[in-house]
Coordinates of C-alpha atoms and ligand atoms in Angstrom, one line a residue:
X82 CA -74.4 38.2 -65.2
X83 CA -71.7 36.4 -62.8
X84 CA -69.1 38.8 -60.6
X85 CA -66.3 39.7 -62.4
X86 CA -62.8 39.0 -60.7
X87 CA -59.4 39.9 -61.4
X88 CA -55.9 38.4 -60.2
X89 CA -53.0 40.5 -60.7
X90 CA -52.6 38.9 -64.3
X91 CA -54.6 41.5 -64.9
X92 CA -56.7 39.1 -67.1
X93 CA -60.4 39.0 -66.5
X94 CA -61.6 35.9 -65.8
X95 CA -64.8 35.2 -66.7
X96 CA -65.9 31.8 -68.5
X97 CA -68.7 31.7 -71.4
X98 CA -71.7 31.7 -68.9
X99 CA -70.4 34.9 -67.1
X100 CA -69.2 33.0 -63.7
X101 CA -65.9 33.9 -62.4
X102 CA -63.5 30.6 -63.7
X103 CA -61.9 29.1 -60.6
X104 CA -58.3 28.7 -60.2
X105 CA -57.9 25.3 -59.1
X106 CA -53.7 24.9 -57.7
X107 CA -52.0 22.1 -55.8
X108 CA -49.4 22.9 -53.9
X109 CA -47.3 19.9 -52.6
X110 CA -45.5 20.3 -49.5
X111 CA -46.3 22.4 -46.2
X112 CA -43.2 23.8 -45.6
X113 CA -41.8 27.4 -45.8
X114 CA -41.8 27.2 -49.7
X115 CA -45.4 26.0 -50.2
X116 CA -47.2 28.3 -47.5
X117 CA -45.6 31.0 -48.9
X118 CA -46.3 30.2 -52.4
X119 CA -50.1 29.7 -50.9
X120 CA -50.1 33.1 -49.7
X121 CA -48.9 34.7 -52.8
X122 CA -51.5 33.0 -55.4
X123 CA -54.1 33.9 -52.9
X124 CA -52.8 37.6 -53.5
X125 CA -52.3 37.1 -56.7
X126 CA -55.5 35.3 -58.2
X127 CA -58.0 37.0 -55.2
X128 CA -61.2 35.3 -54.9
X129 CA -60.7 33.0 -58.0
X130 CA -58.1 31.3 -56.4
X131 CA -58.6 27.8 -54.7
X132 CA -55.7 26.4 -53.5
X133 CA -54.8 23.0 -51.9
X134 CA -51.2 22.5 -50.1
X135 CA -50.9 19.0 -50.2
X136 CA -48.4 17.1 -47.9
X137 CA -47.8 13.1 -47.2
X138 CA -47.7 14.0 -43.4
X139 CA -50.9 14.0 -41.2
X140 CA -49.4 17.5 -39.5
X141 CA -48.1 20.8 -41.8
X142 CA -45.3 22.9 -41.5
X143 CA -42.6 20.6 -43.0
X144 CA -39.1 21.9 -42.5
X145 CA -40.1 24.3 -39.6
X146 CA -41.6 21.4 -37.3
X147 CA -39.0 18.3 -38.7
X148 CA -36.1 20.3 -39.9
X149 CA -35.5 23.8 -37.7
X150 CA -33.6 23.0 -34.4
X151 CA -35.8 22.2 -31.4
X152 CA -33.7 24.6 -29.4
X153 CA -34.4 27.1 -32.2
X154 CA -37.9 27.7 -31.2
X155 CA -38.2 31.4 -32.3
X156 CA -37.6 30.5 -36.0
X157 CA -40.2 27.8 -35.5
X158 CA -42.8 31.1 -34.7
X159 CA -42.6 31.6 -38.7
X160 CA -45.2 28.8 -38.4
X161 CA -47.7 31.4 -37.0
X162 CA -47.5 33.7 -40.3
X163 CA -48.3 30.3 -41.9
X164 CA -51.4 29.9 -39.9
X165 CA -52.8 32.4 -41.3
X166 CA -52.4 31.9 -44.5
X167 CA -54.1 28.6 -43.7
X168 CA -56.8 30.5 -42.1
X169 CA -57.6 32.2 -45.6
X170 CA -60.9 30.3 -47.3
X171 CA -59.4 29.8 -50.3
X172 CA -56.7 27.5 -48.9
X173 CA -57.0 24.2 -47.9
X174 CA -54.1 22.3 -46.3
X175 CA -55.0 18.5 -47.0
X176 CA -52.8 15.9 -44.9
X177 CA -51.8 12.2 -45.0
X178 CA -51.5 12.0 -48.7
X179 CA -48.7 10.8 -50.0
X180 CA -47.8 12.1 -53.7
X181 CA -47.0 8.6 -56.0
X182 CA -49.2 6.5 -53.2
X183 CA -52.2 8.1 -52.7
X184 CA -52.3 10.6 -56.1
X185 CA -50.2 10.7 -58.6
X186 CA -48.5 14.4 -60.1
X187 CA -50.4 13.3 -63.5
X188 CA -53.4 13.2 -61.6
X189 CA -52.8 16.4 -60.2
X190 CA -52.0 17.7 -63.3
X191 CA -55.8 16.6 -64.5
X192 CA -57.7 18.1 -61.7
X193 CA -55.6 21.2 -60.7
X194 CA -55.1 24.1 -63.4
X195 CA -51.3 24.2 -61.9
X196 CA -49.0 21.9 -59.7
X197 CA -46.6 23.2 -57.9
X198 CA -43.8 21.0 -56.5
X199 CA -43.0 22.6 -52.7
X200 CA -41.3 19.2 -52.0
X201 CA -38.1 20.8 -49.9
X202 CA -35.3 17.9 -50.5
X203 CA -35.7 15.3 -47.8
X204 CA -33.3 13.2 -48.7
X205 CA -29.4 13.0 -47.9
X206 CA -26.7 13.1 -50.4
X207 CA -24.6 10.0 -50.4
X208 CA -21.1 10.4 -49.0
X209 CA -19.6 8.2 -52.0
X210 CA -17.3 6.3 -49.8
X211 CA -16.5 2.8 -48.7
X212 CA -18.3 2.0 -45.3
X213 CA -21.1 4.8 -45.7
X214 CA -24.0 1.6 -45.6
X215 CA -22.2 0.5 -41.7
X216 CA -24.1 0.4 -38.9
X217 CA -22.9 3.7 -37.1
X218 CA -23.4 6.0 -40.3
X219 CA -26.0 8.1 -40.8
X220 CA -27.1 11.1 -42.8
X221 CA -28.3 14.7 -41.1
X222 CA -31.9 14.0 -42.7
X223 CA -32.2 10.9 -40.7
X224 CA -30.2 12.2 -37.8
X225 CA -31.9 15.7 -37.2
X226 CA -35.5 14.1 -38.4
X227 CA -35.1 11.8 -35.5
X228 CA -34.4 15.1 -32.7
X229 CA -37.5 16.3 -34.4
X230 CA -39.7 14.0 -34.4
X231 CA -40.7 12.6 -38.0
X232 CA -42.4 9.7 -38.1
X233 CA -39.6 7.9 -40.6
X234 CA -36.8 8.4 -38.0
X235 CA -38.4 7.6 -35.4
X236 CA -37.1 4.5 -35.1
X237 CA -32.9 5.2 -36.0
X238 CA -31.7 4.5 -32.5
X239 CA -28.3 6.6 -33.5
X240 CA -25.2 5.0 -31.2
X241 CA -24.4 7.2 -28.5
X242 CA -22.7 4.6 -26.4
X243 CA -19.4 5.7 -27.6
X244 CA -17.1 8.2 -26.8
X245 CA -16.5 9.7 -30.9
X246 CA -18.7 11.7 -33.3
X247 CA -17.5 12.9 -36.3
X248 CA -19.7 15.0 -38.0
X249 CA -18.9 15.8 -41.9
X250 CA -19.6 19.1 -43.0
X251 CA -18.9 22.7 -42.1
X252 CA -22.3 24.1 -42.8
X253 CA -25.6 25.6 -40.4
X254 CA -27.0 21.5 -40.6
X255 CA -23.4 20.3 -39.1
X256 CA -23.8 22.6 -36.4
X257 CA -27.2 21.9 -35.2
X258 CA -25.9 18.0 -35.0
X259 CA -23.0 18.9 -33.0
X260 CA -24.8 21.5 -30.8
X261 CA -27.9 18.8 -30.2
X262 CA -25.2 16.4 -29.3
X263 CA -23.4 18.9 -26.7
X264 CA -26.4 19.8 -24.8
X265 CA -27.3 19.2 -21.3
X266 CA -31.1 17.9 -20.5
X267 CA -31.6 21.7 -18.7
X268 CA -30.2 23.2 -22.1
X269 CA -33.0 21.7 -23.7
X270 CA -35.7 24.0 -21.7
X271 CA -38.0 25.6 -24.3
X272 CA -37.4 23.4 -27.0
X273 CA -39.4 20.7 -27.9
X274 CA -37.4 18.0 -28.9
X275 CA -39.0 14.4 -28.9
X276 CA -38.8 12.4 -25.7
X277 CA -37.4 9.5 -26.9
X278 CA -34.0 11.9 -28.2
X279 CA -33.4 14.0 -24.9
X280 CA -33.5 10.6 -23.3
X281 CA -31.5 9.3 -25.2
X282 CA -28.6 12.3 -25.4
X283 CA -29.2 12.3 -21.5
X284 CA -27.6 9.2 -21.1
X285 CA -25.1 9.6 -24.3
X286 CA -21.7 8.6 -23.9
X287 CA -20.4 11.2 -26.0
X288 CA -17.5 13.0 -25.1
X289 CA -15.3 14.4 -28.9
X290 CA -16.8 15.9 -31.5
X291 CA -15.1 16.5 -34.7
X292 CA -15.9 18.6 -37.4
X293 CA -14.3 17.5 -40.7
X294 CA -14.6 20.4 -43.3
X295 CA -12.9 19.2 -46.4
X296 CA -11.9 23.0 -46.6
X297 CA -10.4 25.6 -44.7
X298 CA -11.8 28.3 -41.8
X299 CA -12.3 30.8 -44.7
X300 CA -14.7 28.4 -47.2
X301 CA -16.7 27.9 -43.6
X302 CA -20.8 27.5 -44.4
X303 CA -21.5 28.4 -40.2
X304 CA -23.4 31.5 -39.7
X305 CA -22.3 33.9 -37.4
X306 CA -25.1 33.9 -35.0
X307 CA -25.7 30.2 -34.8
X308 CA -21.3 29.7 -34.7
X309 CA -21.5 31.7 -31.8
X310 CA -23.9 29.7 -29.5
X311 CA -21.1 27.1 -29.9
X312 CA -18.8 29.1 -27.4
X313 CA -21.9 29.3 -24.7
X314 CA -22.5 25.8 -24.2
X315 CA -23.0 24.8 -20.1
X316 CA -20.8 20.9 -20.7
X317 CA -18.6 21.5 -24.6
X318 CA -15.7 23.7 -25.7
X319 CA -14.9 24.5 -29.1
X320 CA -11.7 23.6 -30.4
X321 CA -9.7 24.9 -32.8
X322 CA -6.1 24.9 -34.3
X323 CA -4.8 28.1 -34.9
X324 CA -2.8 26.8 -37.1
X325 CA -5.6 26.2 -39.4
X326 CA -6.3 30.0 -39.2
X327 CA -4.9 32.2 -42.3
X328 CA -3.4 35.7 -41.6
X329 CA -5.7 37.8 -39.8
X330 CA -4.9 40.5 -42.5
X331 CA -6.9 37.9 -44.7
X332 CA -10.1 38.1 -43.3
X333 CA -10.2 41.7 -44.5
X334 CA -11.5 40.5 -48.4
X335 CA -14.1 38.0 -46.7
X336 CA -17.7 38.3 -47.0
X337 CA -19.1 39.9 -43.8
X338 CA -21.0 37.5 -42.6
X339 CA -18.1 34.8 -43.2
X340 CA -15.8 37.2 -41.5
X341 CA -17.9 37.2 -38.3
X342 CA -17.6 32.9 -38.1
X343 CA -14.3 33.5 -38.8
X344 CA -13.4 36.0 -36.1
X345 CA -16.1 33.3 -33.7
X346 CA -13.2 30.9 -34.8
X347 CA -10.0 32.8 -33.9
X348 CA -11.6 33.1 -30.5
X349 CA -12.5 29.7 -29.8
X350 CA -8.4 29.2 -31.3
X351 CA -7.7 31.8 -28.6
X352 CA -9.4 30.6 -25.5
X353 CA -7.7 29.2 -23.0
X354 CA -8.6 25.6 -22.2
X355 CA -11.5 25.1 -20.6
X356 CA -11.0 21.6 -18.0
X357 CA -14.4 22.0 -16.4
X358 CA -16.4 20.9 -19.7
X359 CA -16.9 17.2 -20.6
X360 CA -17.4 17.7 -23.9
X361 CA -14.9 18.9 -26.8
X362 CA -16.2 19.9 -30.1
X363 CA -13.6 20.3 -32.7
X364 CA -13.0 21.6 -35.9
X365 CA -10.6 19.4 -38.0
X366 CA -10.4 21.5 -41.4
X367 CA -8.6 20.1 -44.6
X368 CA -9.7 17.2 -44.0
X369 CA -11.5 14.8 -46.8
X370 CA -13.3 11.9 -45.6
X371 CA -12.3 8.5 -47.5
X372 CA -14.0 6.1 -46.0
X373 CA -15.6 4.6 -42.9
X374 CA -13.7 1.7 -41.5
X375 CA -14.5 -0.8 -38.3
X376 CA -15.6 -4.0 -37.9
X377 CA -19.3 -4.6 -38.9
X378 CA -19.8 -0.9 -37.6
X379 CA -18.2 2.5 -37.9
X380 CA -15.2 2.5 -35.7
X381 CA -12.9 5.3 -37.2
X382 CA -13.0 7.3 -40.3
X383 CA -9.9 7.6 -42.9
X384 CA -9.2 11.2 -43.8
X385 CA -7.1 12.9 -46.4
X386 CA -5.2 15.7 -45.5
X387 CA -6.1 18.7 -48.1
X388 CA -4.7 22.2 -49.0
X389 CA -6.7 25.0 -51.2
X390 CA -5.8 25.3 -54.8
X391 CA -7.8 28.8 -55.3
X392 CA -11.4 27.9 -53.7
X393 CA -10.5 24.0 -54.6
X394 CA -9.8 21.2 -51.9
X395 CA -7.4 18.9 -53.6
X396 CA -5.6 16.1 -51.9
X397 CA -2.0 16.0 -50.3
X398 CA -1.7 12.1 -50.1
X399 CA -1.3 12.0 -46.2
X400 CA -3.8 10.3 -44.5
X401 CA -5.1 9.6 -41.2
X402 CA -7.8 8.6 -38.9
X403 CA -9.9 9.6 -36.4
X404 CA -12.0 7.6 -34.5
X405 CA -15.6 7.5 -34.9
X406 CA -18.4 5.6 -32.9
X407 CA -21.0 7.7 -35.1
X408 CA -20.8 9.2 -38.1
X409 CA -23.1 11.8 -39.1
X410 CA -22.7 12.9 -42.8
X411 CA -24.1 16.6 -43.0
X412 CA -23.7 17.2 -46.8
X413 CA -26.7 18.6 -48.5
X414 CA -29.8 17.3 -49.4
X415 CA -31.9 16.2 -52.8
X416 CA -35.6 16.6 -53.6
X417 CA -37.3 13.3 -54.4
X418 CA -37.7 11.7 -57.6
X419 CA -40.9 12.2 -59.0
X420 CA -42.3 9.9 -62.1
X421 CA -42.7 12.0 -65.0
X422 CA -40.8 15.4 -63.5
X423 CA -37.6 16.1 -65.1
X424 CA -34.8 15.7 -62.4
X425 CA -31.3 17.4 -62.5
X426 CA -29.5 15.0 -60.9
X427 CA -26.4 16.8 -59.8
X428 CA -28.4 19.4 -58.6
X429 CA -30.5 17.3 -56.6
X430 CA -33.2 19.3 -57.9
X431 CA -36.1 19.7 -60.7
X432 CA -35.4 20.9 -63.8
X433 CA -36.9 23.9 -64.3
X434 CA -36.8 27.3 -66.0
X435 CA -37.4 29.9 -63.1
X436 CA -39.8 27.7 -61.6
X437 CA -41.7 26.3 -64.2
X438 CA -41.0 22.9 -65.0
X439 CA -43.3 22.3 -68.0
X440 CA -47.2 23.4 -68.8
X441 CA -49.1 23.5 -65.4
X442 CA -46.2 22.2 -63.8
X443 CA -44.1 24.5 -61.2
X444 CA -41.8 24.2 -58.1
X445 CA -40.2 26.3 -55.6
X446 CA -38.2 26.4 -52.6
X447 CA -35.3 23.7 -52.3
X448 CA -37.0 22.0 -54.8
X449 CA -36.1 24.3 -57.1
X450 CA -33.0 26.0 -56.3
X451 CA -31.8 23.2 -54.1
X452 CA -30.9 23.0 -50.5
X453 CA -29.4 26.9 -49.6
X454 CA -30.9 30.2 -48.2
X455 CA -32.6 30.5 -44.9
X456 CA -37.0 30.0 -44.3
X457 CA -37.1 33.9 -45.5
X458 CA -35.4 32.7 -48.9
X459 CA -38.7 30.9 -49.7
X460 CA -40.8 34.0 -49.6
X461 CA -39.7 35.7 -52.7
X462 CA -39.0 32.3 -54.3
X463 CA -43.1 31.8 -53.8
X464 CA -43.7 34.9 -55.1
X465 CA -42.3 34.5 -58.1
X466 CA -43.0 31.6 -59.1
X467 CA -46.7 33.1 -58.2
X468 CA -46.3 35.5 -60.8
X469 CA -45.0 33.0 -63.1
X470 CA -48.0 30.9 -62.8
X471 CA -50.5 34.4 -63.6
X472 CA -48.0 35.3 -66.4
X473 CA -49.1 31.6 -68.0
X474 CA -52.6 32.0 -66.8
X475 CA -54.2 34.2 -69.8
X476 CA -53.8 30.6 -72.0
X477 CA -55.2 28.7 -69.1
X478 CA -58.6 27.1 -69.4
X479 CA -59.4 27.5 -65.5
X480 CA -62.5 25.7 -64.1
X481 CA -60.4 21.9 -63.5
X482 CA -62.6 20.3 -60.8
X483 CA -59.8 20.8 -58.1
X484 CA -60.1 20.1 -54.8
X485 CA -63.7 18.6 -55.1
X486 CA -62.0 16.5 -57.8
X487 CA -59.2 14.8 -55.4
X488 CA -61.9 14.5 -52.6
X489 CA -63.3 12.0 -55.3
X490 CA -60.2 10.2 -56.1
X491 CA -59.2 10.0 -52.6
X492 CA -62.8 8.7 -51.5
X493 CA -62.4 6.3 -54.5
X494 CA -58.9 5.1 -53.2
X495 CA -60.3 5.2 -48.7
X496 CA -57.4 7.7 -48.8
X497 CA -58.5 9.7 -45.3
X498 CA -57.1 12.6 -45.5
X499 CA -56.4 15.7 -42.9
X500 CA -57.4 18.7 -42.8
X501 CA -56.1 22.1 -40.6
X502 CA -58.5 21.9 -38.1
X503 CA -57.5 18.3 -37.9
X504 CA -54.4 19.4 -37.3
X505 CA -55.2 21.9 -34.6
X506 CA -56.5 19.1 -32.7
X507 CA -53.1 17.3 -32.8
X508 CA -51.5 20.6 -31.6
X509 CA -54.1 20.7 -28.6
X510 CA -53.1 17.3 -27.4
X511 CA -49.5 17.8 -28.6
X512 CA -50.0 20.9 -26.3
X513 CA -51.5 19.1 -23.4
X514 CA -49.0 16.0 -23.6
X515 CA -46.0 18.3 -23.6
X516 CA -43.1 18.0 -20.6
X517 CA -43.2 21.5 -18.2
X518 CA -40.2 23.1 -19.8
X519 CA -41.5 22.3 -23.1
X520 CA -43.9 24.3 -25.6
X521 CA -45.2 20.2 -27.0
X522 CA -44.8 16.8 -27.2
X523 CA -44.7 16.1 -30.8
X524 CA -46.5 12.5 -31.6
X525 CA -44.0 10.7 -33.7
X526 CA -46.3 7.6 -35.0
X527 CA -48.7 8.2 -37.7
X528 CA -51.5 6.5 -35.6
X529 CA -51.0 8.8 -32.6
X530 CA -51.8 11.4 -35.0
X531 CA -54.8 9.7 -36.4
X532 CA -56.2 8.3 -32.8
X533 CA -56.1 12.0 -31.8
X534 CA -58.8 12.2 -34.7
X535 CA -60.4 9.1 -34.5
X536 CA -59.4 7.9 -37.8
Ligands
LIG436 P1 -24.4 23.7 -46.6 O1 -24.5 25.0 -45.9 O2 -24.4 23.7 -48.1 O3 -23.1 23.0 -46.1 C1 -22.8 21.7 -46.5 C2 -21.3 21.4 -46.1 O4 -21.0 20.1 -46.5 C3 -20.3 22.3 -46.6 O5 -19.3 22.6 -45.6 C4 -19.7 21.5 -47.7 O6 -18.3 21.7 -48.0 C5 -19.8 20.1 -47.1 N1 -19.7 19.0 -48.1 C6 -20.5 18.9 -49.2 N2 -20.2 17.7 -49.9 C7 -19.2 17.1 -49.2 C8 -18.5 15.9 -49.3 N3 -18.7 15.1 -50.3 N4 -17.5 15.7 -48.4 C9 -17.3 16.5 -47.4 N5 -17.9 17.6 -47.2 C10 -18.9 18.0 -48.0 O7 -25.7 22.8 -46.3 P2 -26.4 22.5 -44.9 O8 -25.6 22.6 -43.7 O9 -27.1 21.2 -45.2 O10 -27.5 23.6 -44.9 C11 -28.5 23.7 -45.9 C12 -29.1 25.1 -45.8 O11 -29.9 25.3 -44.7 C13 -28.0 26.2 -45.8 O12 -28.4 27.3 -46.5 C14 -28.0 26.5 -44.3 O13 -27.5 27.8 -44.0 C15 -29.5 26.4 -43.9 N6 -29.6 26.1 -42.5 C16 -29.7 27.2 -41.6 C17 -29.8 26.9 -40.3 C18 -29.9 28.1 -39.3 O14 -29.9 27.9 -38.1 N7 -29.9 29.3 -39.7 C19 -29.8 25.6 -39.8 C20 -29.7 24.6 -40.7 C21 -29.6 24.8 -42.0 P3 -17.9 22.7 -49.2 O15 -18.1 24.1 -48.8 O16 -16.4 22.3 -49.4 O17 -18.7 22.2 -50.4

């Protein structure tokens, strides 16, 4: 007679021969949303669990090592709670393969007793204006994956000749761009952003930084905490118009947290100009982008004056323009499209009922909710989705072939893929490559990453 196991489904699982039936599940994506997933089915299904987190990259981590600020590095020390989970023998983290290249989701769907979809949304939300496609303008994905080092972005070479930024948006993303592009080369100590961008920003030309929130200092998306390092910067003032400012007596029905940027504001409104800093970063609120205009390149950006009709910008008809050398649309972001998964296409997102897209077929994190919440967000999200997965499982068959099933395929296909000790020899000579005031060097190029392994 085989061991008996049980998950918290509470559902024995024992097939017709009296072995314990495997869980086989695929996670795709190594970001916040699928480790954490990882680490509540291991809970969840104990030692019946065998999990694979599945990403396109060579390296894990996702949106903690592409998308978190360089200069953020203790949010990027999450990754260590990750480690561990990666640590656990019933999860696998298996690199360099690319869903839709490599495997397909149907295939997934044949080997793995669930899929779950931990894809984070990668991609930029168009502007919808005229001039969006001219040299000059690009989208925060591209912009902050090329500070961080992923391999697609690698190659953006963002202008920073010019004098003007405009960044659209008024949320935590907007801020990071304008912060990244106020810093001095000592301000970067402790961070590990990418050669190739501190070199870059070093010799920036950059001097005005506009915000354009197409809403007012009350609808503001800044957090306090990060808003704040705004008014600490060695070479950038904050600017803003009090005149933008409501009553003070206003603030009083705001959220807390919003009431805290918004009080960051009023100072930065209340300081007295600074004349020793280089750099001005302003907030221009009301203001709706139109379109991009310049010749062959971004040169200036149209705006429409707006005012709030309850929570709702609407237009006043006055326009105007301010000029713009680089444009760097900070908007949101969508999950990719994936053939055969439903797709809710205003919401950038899958469809899905609490997680579950469709028999076997799950997702979490941005992918489900879209692109809100902080990394800690992603740890309930997992879990429930976890438990949504052993509320299905009593109907499950168990026993798929798994992860020795997509070693197959991928052996089939010379698909070589990665695997976490793999990746902790990247890290070492990450580690070893990095510059003195700097925790790592990341490689940007996939074959860096795969010389490192001798692939
Ligand atoms: P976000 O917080 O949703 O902010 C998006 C901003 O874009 C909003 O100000 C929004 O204005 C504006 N916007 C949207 N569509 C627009 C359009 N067509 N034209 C002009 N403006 C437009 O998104 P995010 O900044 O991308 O951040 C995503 C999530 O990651 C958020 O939860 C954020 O807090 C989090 N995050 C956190 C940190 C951190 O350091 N803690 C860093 C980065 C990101 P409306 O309000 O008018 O829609």
């Amino acid at each position: 007679m085989g061991s008996r196991f049980r998950g918290n489904d509470g559902q024995a699982s024992i097939a017709s021969n009296g072995e314990a039936r495997m869980r086989n599940f695929a996670i795709i994506g190594s970001g916040p949303a699928g480790f954490y997933t990882a680490e509540a089915l291991a809970k969840s299904f104990g030692e019946t669990a065998r999990i694979d987190i599945i990403d396109k990259l060579p390296v894990p981590y996702g949106l903690i090592r592409f998308g978190v600020a360089p200069d953020h590095q203790s949010i990027k020390a999450v990754s260590k709670r990750y480690d561990k989970v990666a640590d656990d023998p019933k999860v696998r983290f298996v690199g360099n393969v690319a869903i839709g290249e490599a495997v397909s989701v149907a295939e997934l769907r044949g080997l793995y007793d669930a899929v779950i979809l931990a894809t984070g949304a990668p991609h930029d939300r168009p502007l919808g204006i005229t001039g969006e496609d001219l040299p000059g303008v690009v989208g925060s994905a591209a912009f902050v994956g090329w500070y961080n080092g992923h391999p697609d972005f690698a190659d953006l070479d963002p202008r920073l000749d010019g004098a003007n930024v405009v960044v659209i948006g008024n949320g935590n993303v907007a801020l990071d761009v304008a912060r990244i592009l106020s810093k001095t080369r000592a301000e970067f100590a402790g961070s590990d952003i990418v050669g190739h961008a501190i070199d870059a920003l070093d010799g920036s030309g950059v001097r005005s930084i506009t915000f354009l929130g197409r809403r007012g200092p009350h609808q503001i998306a800044m957090t306090p905490k990060e808003l704040g390092e705004l008014g600490h910067l060695a070479e950038a003032a904050p600017s803003v118009d009090a005149g933008d400012l409501p009553p003070v007596a206003d603030d009083e029905a705001l959220e807390p947290g919003v009431r805290k940027s918004v009080a960051h504001l009023r100072a930065f409104a209340n300081a007295a100009p600074d004349g020793t800093k280089s750099k001005t970063v302003t907030f221009d609120f009301f203001a709706k982008p139109l379109a991009v205009e310049g010749d062959g390149r971004a040169e200036r950006i149209l705006v429409e004056r707006t005012r709030l009709d309850g929570a709702r910008a609407v237009g006043t008809g006055e326009t105007y323009a301010v000029p713009a050398d680089l444009v760097v649309s900070c908007i949101g972001y969508s999950s990719p499209h994936i053939d055969g998964v439903p797709y809710d296409e205003d919401g950038g997102k899958y469809r899905n009922d609490r997680g579950q897209i469709d028999d076997g077929l799950y997702c979490v994190g941005w992918a489900r909710r879209g692109p809100s919440g902080t990394i800690g967000t992603n740890r309930p999200d997992g879990y429930e989705v976890a438990e949504q997965v052993a509320a299905a499982f009593p109907a499950a068959s168990g026993d798929r072939p798994g992860g020795d099933g997509l070693d197959l395929l991928l052996a089939n296909r010379g698909v070589k893929s990665t695997s976490f000790d793999d990746w902790r020899r990247i890290e070492q000579a990450e580690t070893a490559a990095a510059r003195p005031d700097s925790p790592r060097e990341k490689f940007v190029r996939h074959h860096h990453w795969l010389k490192v392994l001798g692939h």
